[in-house]
Coordinates of C-alpha atoms and ligand atoms in Angstrom, one line a residue:
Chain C
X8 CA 35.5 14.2 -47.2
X9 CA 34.5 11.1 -48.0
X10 CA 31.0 11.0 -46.8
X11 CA 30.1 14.5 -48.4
X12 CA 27.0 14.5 -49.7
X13 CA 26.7 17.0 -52.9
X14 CA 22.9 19.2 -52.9
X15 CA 22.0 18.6 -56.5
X16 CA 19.2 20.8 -58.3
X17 CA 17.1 18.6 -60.7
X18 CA 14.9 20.9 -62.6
X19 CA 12.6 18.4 -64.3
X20 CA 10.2 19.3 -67.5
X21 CA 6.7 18.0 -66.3
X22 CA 5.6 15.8 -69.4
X23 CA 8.8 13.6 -69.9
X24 CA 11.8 13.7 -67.0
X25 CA 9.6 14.4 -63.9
X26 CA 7.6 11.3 -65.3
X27 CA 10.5 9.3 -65.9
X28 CA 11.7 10.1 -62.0
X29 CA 7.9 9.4 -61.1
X30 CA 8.5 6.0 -63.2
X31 CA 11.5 5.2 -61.1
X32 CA 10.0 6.0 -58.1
X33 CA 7.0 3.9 -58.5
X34 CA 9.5 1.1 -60.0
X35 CA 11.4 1.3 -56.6
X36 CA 14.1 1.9 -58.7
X37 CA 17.1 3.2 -56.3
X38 CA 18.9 6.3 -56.9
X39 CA 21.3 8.4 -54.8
X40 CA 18.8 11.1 -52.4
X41 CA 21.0 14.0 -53.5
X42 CA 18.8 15.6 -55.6
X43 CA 16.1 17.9 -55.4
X44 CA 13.7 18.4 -57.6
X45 CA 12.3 21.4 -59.3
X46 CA 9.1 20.5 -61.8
X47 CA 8.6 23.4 -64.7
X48 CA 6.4 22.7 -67.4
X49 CA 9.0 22.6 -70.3
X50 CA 12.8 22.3 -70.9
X51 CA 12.0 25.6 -72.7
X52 CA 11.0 27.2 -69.1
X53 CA 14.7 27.0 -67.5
X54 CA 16.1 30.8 -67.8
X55 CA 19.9 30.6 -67.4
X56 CA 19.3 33.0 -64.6
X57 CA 17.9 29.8 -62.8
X58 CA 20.9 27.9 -63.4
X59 CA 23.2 30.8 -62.3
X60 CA 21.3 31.6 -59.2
X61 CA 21.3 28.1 -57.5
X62 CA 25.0 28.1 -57.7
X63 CA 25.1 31.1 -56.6
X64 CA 23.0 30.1 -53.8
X65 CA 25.5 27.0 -53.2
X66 CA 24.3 23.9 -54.9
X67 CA 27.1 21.7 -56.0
X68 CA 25.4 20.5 -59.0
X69 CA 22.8 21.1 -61.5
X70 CA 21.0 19.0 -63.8
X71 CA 18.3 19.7 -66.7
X72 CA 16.6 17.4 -67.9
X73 CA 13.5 17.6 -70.2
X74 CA 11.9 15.2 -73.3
X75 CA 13.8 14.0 -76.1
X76 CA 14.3 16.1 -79.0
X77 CA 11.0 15.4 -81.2
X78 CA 8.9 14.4 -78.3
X79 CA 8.4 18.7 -76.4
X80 CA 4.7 18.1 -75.6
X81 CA 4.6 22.2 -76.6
X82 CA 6.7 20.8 -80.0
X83 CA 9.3 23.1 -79.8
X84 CA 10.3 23.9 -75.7
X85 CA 13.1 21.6 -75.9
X86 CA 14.5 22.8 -79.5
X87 CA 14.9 26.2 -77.8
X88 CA 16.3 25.4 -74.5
X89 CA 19.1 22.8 -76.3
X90 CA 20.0 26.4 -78.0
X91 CA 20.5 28.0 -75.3
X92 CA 22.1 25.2 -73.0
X93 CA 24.2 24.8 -76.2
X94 CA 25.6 28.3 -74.8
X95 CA 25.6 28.4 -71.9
X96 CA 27.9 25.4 -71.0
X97 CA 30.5 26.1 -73.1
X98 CA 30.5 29.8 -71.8
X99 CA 30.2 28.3 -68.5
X100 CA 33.9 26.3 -69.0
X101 CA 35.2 29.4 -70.4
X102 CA 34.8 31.5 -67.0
X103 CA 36.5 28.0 -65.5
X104 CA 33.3 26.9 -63.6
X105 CA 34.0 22.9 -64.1
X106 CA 31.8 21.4 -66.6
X107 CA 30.7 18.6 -64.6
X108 CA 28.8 20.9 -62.1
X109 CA 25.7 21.6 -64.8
X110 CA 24.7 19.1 -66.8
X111 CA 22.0 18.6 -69.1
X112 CA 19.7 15.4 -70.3
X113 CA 16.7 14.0 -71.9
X114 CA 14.6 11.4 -69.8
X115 CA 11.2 10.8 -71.1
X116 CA 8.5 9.9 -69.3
X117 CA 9.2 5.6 -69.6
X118 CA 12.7 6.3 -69.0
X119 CA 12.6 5.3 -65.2
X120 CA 15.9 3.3 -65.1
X121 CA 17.7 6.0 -67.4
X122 CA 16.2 8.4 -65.0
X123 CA 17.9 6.6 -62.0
X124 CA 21.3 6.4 -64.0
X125 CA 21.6 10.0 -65.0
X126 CA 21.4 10.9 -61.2
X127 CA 23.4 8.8 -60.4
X128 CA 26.2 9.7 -62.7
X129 CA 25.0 13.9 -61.9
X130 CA 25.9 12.5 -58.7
X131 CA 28.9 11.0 -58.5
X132 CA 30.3 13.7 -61.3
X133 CA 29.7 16.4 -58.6
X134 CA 31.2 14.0 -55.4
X135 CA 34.5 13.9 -57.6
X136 CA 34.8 17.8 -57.9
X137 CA 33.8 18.4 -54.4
X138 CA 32.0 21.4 -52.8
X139 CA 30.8 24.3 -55.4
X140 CA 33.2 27.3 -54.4
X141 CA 33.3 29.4 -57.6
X142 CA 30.2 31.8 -58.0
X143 CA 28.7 31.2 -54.4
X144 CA 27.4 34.2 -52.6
X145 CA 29.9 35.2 -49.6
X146 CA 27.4 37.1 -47.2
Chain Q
X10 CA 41.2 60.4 -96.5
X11 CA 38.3 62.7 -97.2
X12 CA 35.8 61.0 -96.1
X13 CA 35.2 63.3 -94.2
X14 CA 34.3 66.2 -96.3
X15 CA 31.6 63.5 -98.7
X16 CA 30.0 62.7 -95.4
X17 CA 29.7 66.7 -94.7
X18 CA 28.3 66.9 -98.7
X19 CA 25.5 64.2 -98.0
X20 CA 24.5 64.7 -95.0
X21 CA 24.0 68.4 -95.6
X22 CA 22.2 67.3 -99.1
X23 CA 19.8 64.8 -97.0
X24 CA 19.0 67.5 -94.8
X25 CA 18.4 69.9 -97.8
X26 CA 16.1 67.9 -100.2
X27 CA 16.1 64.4 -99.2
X28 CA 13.6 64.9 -96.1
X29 CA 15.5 63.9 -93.1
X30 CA 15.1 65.4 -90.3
X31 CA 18.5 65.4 -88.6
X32 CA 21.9 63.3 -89.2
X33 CA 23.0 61.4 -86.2
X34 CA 26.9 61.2 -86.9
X35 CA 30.1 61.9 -84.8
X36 CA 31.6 65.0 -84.2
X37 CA 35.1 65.8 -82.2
X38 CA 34.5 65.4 -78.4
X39 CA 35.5 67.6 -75.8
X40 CA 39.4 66.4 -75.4
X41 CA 41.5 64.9 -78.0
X42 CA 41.1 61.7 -79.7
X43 CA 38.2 61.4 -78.8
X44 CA 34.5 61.6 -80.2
X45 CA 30.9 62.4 -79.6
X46 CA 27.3 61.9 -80.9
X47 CA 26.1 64.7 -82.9
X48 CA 22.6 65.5 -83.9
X49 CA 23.0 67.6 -86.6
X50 CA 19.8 69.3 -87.9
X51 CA 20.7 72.2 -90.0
X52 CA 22.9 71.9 -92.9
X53 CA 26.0 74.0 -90.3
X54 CA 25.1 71.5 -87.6
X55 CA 26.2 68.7 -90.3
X56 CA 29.6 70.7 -91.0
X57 CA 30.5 69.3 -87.6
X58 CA 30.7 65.9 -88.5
X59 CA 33.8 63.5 -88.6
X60 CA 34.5 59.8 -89.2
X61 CA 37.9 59.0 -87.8
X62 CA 40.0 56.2 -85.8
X63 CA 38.0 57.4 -82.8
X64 CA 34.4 57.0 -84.0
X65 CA 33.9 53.8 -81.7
X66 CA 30.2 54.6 -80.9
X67 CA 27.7 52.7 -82.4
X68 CA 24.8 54.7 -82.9
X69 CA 22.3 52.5 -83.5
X70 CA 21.8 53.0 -79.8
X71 CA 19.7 55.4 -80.5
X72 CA 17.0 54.0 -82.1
X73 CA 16.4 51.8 -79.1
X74 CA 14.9 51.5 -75.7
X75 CA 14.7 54.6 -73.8
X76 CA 16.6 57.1 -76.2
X77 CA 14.4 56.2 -79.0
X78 CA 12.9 59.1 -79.0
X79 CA 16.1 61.2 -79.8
X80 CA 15.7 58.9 -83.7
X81 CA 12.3 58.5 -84.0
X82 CA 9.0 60.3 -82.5
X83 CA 7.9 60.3 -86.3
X84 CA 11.3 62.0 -87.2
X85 CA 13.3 60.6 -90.2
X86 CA 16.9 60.4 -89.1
X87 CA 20.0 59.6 -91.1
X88 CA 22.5 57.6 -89.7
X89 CA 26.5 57.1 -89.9
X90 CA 27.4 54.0 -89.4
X91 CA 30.4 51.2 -89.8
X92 CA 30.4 48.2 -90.8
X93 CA 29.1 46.7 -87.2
X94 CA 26.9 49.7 -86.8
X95 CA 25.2 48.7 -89.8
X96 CA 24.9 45.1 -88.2
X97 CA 23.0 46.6 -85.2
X98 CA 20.6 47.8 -87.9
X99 CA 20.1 45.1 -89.7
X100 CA 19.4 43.2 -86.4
X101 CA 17.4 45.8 -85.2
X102 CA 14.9 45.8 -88.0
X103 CA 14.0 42.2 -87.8
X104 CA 13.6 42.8 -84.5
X105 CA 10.9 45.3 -85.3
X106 CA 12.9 48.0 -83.4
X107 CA 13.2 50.3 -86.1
X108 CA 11.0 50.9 -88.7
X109 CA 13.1 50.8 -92.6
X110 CA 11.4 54.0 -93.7
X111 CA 12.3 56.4 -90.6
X112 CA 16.0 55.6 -91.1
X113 CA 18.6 56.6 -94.1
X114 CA 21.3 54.7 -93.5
X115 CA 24.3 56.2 -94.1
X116 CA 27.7 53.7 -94.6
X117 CA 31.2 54.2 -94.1
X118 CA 34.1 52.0 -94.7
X119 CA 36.1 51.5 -91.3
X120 CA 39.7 50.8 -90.9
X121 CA 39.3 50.0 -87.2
X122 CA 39.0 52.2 -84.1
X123 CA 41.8 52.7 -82.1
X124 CA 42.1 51.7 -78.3
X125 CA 42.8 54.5 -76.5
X126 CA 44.7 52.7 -73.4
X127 CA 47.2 51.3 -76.4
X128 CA 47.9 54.9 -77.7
X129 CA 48.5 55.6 -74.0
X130 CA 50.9 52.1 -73.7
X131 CA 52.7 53.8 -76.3
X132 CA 52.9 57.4 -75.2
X133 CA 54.1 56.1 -72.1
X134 CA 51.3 57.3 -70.4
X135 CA 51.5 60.7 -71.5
X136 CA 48.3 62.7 -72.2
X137 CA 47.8 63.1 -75.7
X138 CA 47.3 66.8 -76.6
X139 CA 46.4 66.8 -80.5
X140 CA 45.7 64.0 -82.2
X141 CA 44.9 63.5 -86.4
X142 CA 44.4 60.3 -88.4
X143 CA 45.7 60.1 -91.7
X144 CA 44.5 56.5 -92.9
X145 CA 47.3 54.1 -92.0
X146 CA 48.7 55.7 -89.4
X147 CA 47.6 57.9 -86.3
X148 CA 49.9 60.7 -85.0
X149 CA 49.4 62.1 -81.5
X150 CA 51.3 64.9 -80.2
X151 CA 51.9 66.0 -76.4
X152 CA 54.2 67.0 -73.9
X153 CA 58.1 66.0 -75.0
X154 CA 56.4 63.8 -77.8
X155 CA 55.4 63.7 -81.4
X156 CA 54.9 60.6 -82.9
X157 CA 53.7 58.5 -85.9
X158 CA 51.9 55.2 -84.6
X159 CA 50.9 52.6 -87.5
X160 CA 46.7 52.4 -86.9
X161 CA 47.0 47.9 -86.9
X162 CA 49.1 48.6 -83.9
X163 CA 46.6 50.3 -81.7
X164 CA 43.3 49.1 -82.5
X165 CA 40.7 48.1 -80.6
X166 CA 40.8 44.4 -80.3
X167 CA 36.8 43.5 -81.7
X168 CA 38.5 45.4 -84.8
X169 CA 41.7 43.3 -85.2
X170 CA 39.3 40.5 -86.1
X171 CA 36.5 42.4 -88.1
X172 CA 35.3 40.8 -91.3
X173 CA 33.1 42.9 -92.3
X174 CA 34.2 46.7 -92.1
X175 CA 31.9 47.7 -94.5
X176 CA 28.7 48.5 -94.0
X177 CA 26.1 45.6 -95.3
X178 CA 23.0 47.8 -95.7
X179 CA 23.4 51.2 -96.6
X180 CA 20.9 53.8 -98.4
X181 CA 24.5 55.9 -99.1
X182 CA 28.0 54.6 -99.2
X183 CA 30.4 57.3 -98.7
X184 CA 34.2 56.5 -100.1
X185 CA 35.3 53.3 -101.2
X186 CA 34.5 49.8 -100.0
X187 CA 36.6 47.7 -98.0
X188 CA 35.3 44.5 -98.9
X189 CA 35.1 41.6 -96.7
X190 CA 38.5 41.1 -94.9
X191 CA 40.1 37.6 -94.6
X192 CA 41.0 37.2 -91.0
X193 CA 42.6 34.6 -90.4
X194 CA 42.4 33.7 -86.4
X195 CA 39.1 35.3 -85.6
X196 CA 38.9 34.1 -82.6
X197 CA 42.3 33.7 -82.0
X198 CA 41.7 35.9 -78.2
X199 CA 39.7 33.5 -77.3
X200 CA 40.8 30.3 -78.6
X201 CA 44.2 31.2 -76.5
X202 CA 42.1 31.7 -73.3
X203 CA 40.5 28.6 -73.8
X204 CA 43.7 26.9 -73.5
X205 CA 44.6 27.5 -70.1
X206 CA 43.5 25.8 -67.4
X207 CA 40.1 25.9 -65.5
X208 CA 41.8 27.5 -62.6
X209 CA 43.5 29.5 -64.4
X210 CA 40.1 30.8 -66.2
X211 CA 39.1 31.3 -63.3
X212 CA 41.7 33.8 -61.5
X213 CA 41.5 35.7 -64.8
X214 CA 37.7 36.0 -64.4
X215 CA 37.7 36.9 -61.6
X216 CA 40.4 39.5 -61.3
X217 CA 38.8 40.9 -64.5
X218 CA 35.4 41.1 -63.1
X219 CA 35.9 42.2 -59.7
X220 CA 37.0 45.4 -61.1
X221 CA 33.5 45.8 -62.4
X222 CA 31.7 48.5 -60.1
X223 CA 27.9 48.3 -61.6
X224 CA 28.0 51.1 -63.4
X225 CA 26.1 49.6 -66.6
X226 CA 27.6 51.9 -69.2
X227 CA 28.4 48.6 -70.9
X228 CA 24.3 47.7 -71.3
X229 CA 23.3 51.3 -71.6
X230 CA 25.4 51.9 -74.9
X231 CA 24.6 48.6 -76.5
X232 CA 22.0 48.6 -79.4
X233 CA 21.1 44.8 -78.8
X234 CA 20.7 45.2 -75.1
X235 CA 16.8 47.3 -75.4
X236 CA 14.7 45.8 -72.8
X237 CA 12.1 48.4 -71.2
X238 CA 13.2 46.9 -67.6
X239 CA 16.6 45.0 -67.8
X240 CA 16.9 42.2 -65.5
X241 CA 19.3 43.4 -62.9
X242 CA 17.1 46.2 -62.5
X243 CA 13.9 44.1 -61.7
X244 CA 13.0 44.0 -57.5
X245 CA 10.1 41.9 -57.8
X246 CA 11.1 38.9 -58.0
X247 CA 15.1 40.3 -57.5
X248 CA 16.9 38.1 -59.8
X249 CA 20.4 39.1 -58.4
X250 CA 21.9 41.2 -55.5
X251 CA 22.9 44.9 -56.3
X252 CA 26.0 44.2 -54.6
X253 CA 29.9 44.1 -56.0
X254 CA 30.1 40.7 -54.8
X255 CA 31.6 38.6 -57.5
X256 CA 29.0 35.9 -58.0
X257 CA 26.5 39.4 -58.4
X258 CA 28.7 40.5 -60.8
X259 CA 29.8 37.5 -62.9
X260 CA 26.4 36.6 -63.1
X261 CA 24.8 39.7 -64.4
X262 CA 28.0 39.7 -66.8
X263 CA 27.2 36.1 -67.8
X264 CA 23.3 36.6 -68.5
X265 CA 23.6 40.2 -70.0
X266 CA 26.2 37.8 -72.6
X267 CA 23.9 35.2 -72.9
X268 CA 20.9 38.0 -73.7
X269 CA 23.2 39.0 -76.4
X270 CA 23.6 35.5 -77.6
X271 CA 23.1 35.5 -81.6
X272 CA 22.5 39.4 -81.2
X273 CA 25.9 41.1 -80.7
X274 CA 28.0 42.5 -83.7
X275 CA 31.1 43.1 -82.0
X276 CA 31.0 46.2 -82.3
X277 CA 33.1 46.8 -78.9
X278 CA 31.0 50.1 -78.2
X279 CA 30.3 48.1 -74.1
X280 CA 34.2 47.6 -74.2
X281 CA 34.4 51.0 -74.9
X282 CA 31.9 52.5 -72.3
X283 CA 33.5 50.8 -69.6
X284 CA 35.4 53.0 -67.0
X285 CA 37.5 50.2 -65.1
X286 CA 38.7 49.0 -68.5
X287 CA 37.3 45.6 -68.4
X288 CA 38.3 43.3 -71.6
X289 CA 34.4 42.5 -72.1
X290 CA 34.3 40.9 -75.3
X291 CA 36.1 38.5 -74.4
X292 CA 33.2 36.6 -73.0
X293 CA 30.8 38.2 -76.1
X294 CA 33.5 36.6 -78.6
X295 CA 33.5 33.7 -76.9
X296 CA 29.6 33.2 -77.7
X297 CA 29.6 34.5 -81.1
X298 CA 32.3 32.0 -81.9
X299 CA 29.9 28.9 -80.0
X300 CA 27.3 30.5 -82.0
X301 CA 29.1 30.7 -85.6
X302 CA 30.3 27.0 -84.8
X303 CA 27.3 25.3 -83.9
X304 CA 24.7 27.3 -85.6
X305 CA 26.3 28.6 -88.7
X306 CA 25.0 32.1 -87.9
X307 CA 26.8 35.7 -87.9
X308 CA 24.6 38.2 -86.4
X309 CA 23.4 41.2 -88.5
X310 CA 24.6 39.6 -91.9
X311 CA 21.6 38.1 -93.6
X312 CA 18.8 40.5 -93.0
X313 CA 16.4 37.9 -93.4
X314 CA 17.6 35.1 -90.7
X315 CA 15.9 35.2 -87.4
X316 CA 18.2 36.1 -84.9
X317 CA 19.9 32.2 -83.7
X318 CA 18.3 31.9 -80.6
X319 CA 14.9 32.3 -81.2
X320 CA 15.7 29.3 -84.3
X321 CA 16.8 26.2 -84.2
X322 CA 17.1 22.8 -86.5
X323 CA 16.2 19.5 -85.2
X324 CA 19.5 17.7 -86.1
X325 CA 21.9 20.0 -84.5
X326 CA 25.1 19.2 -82.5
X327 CA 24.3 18.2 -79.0
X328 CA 27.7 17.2 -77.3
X329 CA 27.0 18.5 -74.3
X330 CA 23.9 16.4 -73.6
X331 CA 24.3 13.6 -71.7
X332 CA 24.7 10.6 -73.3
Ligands
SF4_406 S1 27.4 43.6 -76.3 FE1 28.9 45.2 -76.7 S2 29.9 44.6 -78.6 FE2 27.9 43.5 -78.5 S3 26.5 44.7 -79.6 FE3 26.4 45.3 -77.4 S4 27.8 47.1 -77.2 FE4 28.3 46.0 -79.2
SF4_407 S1 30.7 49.4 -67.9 FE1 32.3 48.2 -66.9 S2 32.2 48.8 -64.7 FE2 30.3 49.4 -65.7 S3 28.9 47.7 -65.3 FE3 29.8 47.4 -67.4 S4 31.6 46.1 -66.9 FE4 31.0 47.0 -65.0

């Protein structure tokens, strides 16, 4: 088990997170290759139906990540989304999917180290609870 | 209790001088203790309606998506409703669903609707055969029984914790007021269930939910669930399998919730519609409470404030952002 490697969605607003990721890249800052990454243009994009339907289709982990609150490039994208995050993960827990697989963060777009440490914490978080089970498609 | 015959007096008064066009109300249904929508358009039409323990529908429903027409194609309807009925409204006309001057809204003070599969717990499963509510308590009559049940015993769960039976906005308030009630554990349901274990949330979800056979009775009757094309109906892109897998099911259980988010009153009407029995307010409670909690907000109450998730306030809680 111990060299499972976790598939982790990143789903990345364009202006700030995908920057900061951009930033680390450039930076050569090192991060664990577990995630893949989804751009949209705004936190404020991410439908809970995204969320839902990667771990239905079997991603272990799932982490959002958009600008700080103040700095939404459309003003108010990331206002709206924390709303709606701010619902969705506790209502998450409640159905007893553990709250370490989808996780939420600002990065913005100079954050290249914080980028690299979120991951890397979204990463280890998920290694810890092991393979997604709950909520994946049996077909 | 007459109620009853005030709500017969002004509907039937409405439909005389007060220009409306028909009275959408209860009337008995078809087996006992139960109820069904009437449309009553002639002043003997009205003499049909009820308000009793088994008026669970919330008719608001008809002012919405694809029934709409049945309220409004430029027809002035009355309506009966409770005091989460009422909420529906009030929701629904700052959502621009109904417009104020084609409705007369017509209040009535609730003392909860019963649950029929707790009548049944206590009949032993017997069918119930007559059935007559007289306030406080219920009495139901069948086959080798005849009893007296005390109404706080069977009632539906979403009206255990009501707080406001009353309705808020009302053109005509029939009988006396409730007032607000002072429940004390509102969310007592679902602060117990999030005391157990993750695992253990789990097993209960899922035996709950794998019950569920897609039916959507629980979307069709709800007044905050109006969407011309819902999403589990889309193809193109097909946001999730029309299958009774679980993970189809918990997640079109999960987002219809979330689509509700700031907009359901509770009202228990899905709960009711559903025909495996599934306790689906749990999950609905469950949000309203995250929602009462972090945003302050009670849906339906202020008739002014935008419904909470299309609103927000810079400095709000965010916990459950990484650090
Ligand atoms: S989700 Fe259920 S309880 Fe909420 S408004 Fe709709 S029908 Fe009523
Ligand atoms: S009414 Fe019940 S069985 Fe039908 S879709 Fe809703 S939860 Fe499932």
């Amino acid at each position: 088990m111990n060299d499972w490697q976790p598939k982790i969605l990143a789903i990345l607003c364009t202006w700030c997170s995908y920057a900061g990721a951009d930033l680390a890249g450039v930076s050569r800052i090192q991060y664990p290759p577990n995630i893949r990454v989804v751009k949209v243009p705004c936190s404020g994009r991410v439908d809970p139906l995204f969320i839902m339907k990667s771990l239905q289709s079997g991603y272990d982990g799932i982490l959002v990540s958009g600008c700080h609150p103040g700095d939404c490039h459309y003003m108010s994208g990331n206002f709206v989304a924390r709303r709606r995050f701010a619902v969705l993960k506790p209502l998450l827990e409640f159905i007893g999917i553990e709250p370490d697989r989808v996780q939420f963060s600002w990065v913005s777009a100079g954050e290249g180290e914080r980028f690299a440490q979120v991951v890397t914490k979204v990463t280890e978080d998920v290694k810890k609870l092991g393979p997604a089970k709950r909520l994946v498609k049996q077909v | 209790m007459n109620i009853q015959q005030e709500l017969r007096d002004a509907a039937r008064k409405l439909l005389a001088e007060g220009g409306v066009d028909q009275i959408i109300g209860w009337s008995s249904g078809s087996l006992p203790m139960s109820s069904t929508p009437l449309f009553a358009a002639t002043k003997e039409e009205a003499d049909d309606l009820i308000f009793d323990a088994t008026c669970g529908s919330n008719l608001t429903v008809y002012f919405t998506k694809d029934r709409r027409q049945i309220a409004r194609d430029g027809k002035k309807s009355g309506v009966v409703v409770k005091g989460c009925d009422a909420r529906s409204i009030v929701l629904n006309l700052k959502e621009n669903q109904i417009k104020r001057d084609d409705v007369v809204i017509i209040g009535v003070p609730c003392d909860g609707i019963i649950d029929r599969s707790k009548v049944e717990d206590k009949t032993g499963g017997r069918e119930v055969l007559e059935f007559s509510d007289n306030g406080k308590n219920i009495s139901v009559k069948g086959r080798g029984f005849d009893i007296d049940i005390p109404r706080t015993e069977v009632l539906s769960d979403s009206c255990i914790s009501c707080v406001h039976p009353d309705a808020g906005m009302s053109d005509i308030f029939i009988g006396e007021p409730r007032g607000e009630q002072k429940t004390k554990d509102q969310y007592l349901s679902v602060e117990q269930f999030e005391e157990l274990s993750a695992e253990e949330r789990w097993e209960r979800t899922k035996q709950e939910y794998s019950k569920c056979i897609r039916c959507y009775a629980c979307r069709n009757v709800c007044p905050s669930c109006y969407c011309n094309e819902c999403f589990v109906d889309q193809n193109d892109p097909q946001w999730i399998g029309k299958t009774l897998d679980l993970s189809d099911t918990i997640i079109f259980h999960v987002i219809r919730n979330l689509h509700v988010a700031g907009r359901c009153v509770e009202c228990g009407s899905c709960e009711r519609a559903c025909p495996m029995d599934i306790r689906l307010l749990l999950l609905n409670r469950k949000v309203a409470k995250e929602v009462a909690e972090r945003f302050g907000m009670e849906t339906g109450v202020d008739p002014d404030a935008k419904p909470a998730m299309s609103d927000f306030r810079e400095g709000e809680k965010q916990d459950f952002i990484m650090g």
